[in-house]
CSV table of C-alpha atoms in Angstrom, one decimal:
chain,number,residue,atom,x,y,z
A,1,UNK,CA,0.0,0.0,0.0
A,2,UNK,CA,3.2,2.4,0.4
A,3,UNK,CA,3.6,3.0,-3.6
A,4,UNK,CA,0.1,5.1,-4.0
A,5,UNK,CA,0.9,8.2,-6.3
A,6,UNK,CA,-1.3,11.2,-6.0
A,7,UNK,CA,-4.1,10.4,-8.6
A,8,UNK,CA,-5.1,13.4,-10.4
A,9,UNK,CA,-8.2,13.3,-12.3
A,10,UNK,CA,-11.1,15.8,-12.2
A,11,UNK,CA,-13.3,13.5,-10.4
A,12,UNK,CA,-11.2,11.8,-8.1
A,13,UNK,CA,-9.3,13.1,-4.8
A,14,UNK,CA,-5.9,12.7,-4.3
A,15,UNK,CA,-5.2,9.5,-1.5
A,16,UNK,CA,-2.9,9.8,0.9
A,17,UNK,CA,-0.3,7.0,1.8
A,18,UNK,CA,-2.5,4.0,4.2
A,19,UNK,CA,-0.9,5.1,7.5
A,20,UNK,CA,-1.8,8.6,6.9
A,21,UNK,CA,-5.6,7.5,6.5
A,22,UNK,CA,-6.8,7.9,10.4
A,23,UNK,CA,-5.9,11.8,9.5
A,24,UNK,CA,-8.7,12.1,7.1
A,25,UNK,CA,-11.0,13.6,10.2
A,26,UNK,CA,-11.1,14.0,13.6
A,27,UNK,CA,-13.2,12.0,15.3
A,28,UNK,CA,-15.6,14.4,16.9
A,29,UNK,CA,-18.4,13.2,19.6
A,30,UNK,CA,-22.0,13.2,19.8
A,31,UNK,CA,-23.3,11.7,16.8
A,32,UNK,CA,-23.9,8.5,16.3
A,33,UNK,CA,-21.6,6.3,14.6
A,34,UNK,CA,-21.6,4.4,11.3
A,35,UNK,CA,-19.2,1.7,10.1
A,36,UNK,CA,-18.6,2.1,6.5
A,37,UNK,CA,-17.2,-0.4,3.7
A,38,UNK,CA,-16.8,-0.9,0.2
A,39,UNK,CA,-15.3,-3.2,-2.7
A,40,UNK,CA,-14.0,-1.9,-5.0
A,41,UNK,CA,-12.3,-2.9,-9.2
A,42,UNK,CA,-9.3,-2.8,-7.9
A,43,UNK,CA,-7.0,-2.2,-4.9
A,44,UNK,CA,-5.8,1.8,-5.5
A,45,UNK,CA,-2.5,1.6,-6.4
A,46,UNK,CA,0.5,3.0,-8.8
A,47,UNK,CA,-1.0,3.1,-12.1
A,48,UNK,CA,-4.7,2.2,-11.3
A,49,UNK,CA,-8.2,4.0,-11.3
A,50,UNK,CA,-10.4,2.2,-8.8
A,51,UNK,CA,-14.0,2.6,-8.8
A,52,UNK,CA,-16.3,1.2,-6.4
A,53,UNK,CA,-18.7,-2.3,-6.8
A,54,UNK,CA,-20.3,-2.4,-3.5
A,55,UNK,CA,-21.1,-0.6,-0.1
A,56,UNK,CA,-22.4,-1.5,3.1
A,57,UNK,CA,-22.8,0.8,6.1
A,58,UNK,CA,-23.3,-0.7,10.0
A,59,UNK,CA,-25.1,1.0,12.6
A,60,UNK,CA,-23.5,0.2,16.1
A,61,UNK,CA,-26.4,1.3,18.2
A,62,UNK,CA,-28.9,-1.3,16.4
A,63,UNK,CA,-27.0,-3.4,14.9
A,64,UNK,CA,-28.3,-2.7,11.6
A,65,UNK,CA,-26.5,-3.4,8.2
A,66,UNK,CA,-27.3,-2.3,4.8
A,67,UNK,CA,-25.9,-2.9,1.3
A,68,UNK,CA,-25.8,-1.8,-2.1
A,69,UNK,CA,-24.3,-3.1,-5.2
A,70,UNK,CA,-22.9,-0.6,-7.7
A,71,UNK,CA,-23.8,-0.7,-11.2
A,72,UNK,CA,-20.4,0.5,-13.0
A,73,UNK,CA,-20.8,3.5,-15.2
A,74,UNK,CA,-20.0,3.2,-18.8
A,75,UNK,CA,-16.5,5.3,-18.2
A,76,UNK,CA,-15.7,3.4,-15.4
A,77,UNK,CA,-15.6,0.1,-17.4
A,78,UNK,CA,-13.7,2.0,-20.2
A,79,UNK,CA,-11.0,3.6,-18.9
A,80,UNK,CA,-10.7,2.6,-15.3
A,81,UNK,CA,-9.0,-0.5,-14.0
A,82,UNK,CA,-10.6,-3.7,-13.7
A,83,UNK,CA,-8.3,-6.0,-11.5
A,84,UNK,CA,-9.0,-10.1,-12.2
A,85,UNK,CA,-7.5,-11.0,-9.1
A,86,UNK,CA,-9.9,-8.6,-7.1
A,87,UNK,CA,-12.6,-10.2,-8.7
A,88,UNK,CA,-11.2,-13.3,-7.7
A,89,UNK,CA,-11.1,-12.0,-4.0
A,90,UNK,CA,-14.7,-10.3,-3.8
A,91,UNK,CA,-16.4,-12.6,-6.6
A,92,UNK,CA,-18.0,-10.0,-8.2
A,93,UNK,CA,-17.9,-10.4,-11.8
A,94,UNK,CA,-18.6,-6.9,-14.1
A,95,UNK,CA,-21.3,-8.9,-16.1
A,96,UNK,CA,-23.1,-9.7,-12.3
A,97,UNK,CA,-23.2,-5.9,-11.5
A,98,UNK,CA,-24.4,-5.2,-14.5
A,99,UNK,CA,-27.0,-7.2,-14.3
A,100,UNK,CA,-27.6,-6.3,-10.9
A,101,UNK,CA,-26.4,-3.4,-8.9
A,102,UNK,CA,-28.1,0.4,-9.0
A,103,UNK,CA,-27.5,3.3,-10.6
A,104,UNK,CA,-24.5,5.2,-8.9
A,105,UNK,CA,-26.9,8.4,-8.5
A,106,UNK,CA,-29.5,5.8,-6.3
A,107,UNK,CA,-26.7,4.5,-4.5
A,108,UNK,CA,-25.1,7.9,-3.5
A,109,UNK,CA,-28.5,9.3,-2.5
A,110,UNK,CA,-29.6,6.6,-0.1
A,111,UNK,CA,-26.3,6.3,1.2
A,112,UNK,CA,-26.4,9.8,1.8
A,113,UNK,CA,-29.6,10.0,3.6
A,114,UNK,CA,-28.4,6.5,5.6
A,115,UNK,CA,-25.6,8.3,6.7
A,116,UNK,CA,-27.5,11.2,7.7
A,117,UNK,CA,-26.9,12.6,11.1
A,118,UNK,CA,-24.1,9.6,11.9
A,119,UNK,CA,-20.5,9.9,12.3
A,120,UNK,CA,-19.1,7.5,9.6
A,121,UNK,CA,-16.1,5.5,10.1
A,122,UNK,CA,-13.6,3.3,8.4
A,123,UNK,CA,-10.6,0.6,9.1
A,124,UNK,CA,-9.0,2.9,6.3
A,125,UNK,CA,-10.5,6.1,6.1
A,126,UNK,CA,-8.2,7.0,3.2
A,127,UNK,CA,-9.6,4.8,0.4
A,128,UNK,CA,-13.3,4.4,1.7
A,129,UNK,CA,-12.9,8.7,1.0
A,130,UNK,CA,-11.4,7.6,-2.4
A,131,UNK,CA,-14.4,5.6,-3.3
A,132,UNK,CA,-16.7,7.5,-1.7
A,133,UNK,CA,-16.2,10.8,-4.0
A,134,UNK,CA,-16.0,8.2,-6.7
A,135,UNK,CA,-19.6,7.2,-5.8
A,136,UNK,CA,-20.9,11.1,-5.5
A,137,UNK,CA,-18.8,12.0,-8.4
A,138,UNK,CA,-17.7,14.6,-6.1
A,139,UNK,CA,-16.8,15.6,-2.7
A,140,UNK,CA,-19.7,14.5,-0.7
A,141,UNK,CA,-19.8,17.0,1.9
A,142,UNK,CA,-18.5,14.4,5.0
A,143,UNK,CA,-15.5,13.3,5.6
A,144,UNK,CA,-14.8,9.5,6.9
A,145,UNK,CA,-13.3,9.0,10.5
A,146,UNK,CA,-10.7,6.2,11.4
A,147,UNK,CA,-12.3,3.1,13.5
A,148,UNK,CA,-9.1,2.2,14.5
A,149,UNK,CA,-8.7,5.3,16.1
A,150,UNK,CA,-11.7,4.8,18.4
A,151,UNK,CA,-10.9,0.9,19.1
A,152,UNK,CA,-7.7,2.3,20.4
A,153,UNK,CA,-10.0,4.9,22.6
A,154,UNK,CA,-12.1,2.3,24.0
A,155,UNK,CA,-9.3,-0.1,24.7
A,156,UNK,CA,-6.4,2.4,26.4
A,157,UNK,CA,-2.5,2.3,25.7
A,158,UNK,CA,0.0,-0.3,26.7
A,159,UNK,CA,0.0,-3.8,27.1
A,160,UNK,CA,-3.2,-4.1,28.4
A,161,UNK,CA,-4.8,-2.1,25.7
A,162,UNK,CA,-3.5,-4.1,22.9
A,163,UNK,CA,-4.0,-7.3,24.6
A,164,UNK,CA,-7.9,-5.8,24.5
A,165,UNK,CA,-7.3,-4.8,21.1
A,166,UNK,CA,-6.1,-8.4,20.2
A,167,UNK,CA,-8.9,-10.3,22.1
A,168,UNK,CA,-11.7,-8.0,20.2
A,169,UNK,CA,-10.1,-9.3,16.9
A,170,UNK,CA,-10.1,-13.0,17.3
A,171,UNK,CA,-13.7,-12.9,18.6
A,172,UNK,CA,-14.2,-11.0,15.4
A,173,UNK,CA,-12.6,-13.3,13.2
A,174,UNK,CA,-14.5,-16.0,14.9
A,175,UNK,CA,-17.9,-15.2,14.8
A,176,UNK,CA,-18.1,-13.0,11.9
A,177,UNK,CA,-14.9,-13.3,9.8
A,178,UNK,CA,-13.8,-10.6,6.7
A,179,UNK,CA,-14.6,-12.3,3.6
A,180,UNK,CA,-13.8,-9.2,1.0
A,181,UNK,CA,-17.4,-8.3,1.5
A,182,UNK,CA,-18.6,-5.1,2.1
A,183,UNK,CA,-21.7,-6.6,4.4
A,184,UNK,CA,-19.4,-9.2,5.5
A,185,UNK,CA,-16.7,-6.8,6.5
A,186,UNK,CA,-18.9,-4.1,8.3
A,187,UNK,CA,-20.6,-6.9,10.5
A,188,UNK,CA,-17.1,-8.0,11.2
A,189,UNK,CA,-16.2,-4.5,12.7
A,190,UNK,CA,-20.0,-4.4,14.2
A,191,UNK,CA,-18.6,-7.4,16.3
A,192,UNK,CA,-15.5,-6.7,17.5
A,193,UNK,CA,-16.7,-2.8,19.0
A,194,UNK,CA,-19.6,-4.4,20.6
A,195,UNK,CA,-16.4,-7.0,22.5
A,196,UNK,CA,-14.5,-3.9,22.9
A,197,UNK,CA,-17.3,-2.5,24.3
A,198,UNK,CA,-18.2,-5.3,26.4
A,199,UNK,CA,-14.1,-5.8,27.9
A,200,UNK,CA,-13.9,-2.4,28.6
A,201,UNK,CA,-17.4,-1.9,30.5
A,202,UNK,CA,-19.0,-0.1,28.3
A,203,UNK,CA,-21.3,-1.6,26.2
A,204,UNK,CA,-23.9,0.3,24.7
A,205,UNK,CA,-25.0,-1.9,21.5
A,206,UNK,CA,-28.8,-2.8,21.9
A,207,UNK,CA,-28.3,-5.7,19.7
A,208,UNK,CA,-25.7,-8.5,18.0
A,209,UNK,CA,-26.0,-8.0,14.1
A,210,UNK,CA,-24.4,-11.7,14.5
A,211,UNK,CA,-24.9,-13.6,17.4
């Protein structure tokens, strides 16, 4: 992920470098939080134009997950990058999201109205912000927060934190394991805050969008 050039294109922000990504936006308080996730063509990288497939968005406080696939748009399929071993990764061919994801305007506005008074965060704020203007065409008025930034919050410094930290993850990874899916990857997340939660004291999900 370290060989990401600035991509300049008139629809299209330039990404900052992965460990960068939690500078996107300060978390602020008070709102409550969504867990955001997409696939993508392609992993952005040196040389590529990565446009996003699919989108799913968690809500903590309900446990709530919904998804959208993304129908690509004509220039997308033209002159952006198409990656074969993505494909192989998510399993989302171009001819299935054809067939059946949404128009990118439909997508973006729901989004948009799901996200709607929440505080959206990401395991890499950085390229969920790439594909998100991707999806708007533009800047869509929010910025993305870094989730990793508020596991370490809940879970504290030192040993003890990151032995918290490492706990929450392989209860993840049990019960609800990343799969290159964006459904699959936001109820991952979705499960390891509510343990975080739960080993620090302060759980505050109503429900378990997994068991």
């Amino acid at each position: 992920m370290s060989n990401i050039e600035e991509l300049r294109d008139s629809t299209t922000p330039a990404l900052p470098a992965r460990d960068t990504g939690h500078q996107t936006c300060p978390r602020p308080s008070g709102r409550p939080l969504a867990i955001l996730d997409f696939e993508a063509s392609c992993l952005v990288n040196r040389g590529m134009r990565s446009f996003p497939i699919e989108v799913a968005v968690g809500f903590p406080e309900s446990g709530e997950v919904r998804s959208w696939l993304i129908r690509p748009e004509p220039e997308w399929l033209e002159a952006w990058t198409w990656d074969p071993e993505a494909e192989r990764l998510h399993g989302l061919s171009r001819d299935y999201l054809l067939a059946n994801g949404r128009p990118r305007s439909e997508v973006a506005q729901e989004l948009a109205a799901a996200l709607n008074g929440h505080e959206p965060l990401s395991d890499n704020p950085a390229y969920e912000q790439y594909w998100l203007w991707g999806l708007f065409g533009q800047y869509p008025g929010f910025r993305i927060g870094s989730l990793g930034e508020l596991f370490q919050q809940i879970a504290g410094g030192g040993l003890a934190g990151q032995a918290m930290l490492e706990l929450a993850s392989a209860h993840a990874r049990e019960k609800a394991p990343l799969r290159h899916r964006a459904t699959a990857d936001v109820k991952h997340y979705l499960v390891m805050l509510r343990e975080l939660r739960r080993l620090a004291g302060e759980d505050r999900m109503d429900s378990n969008p997994s068991g």
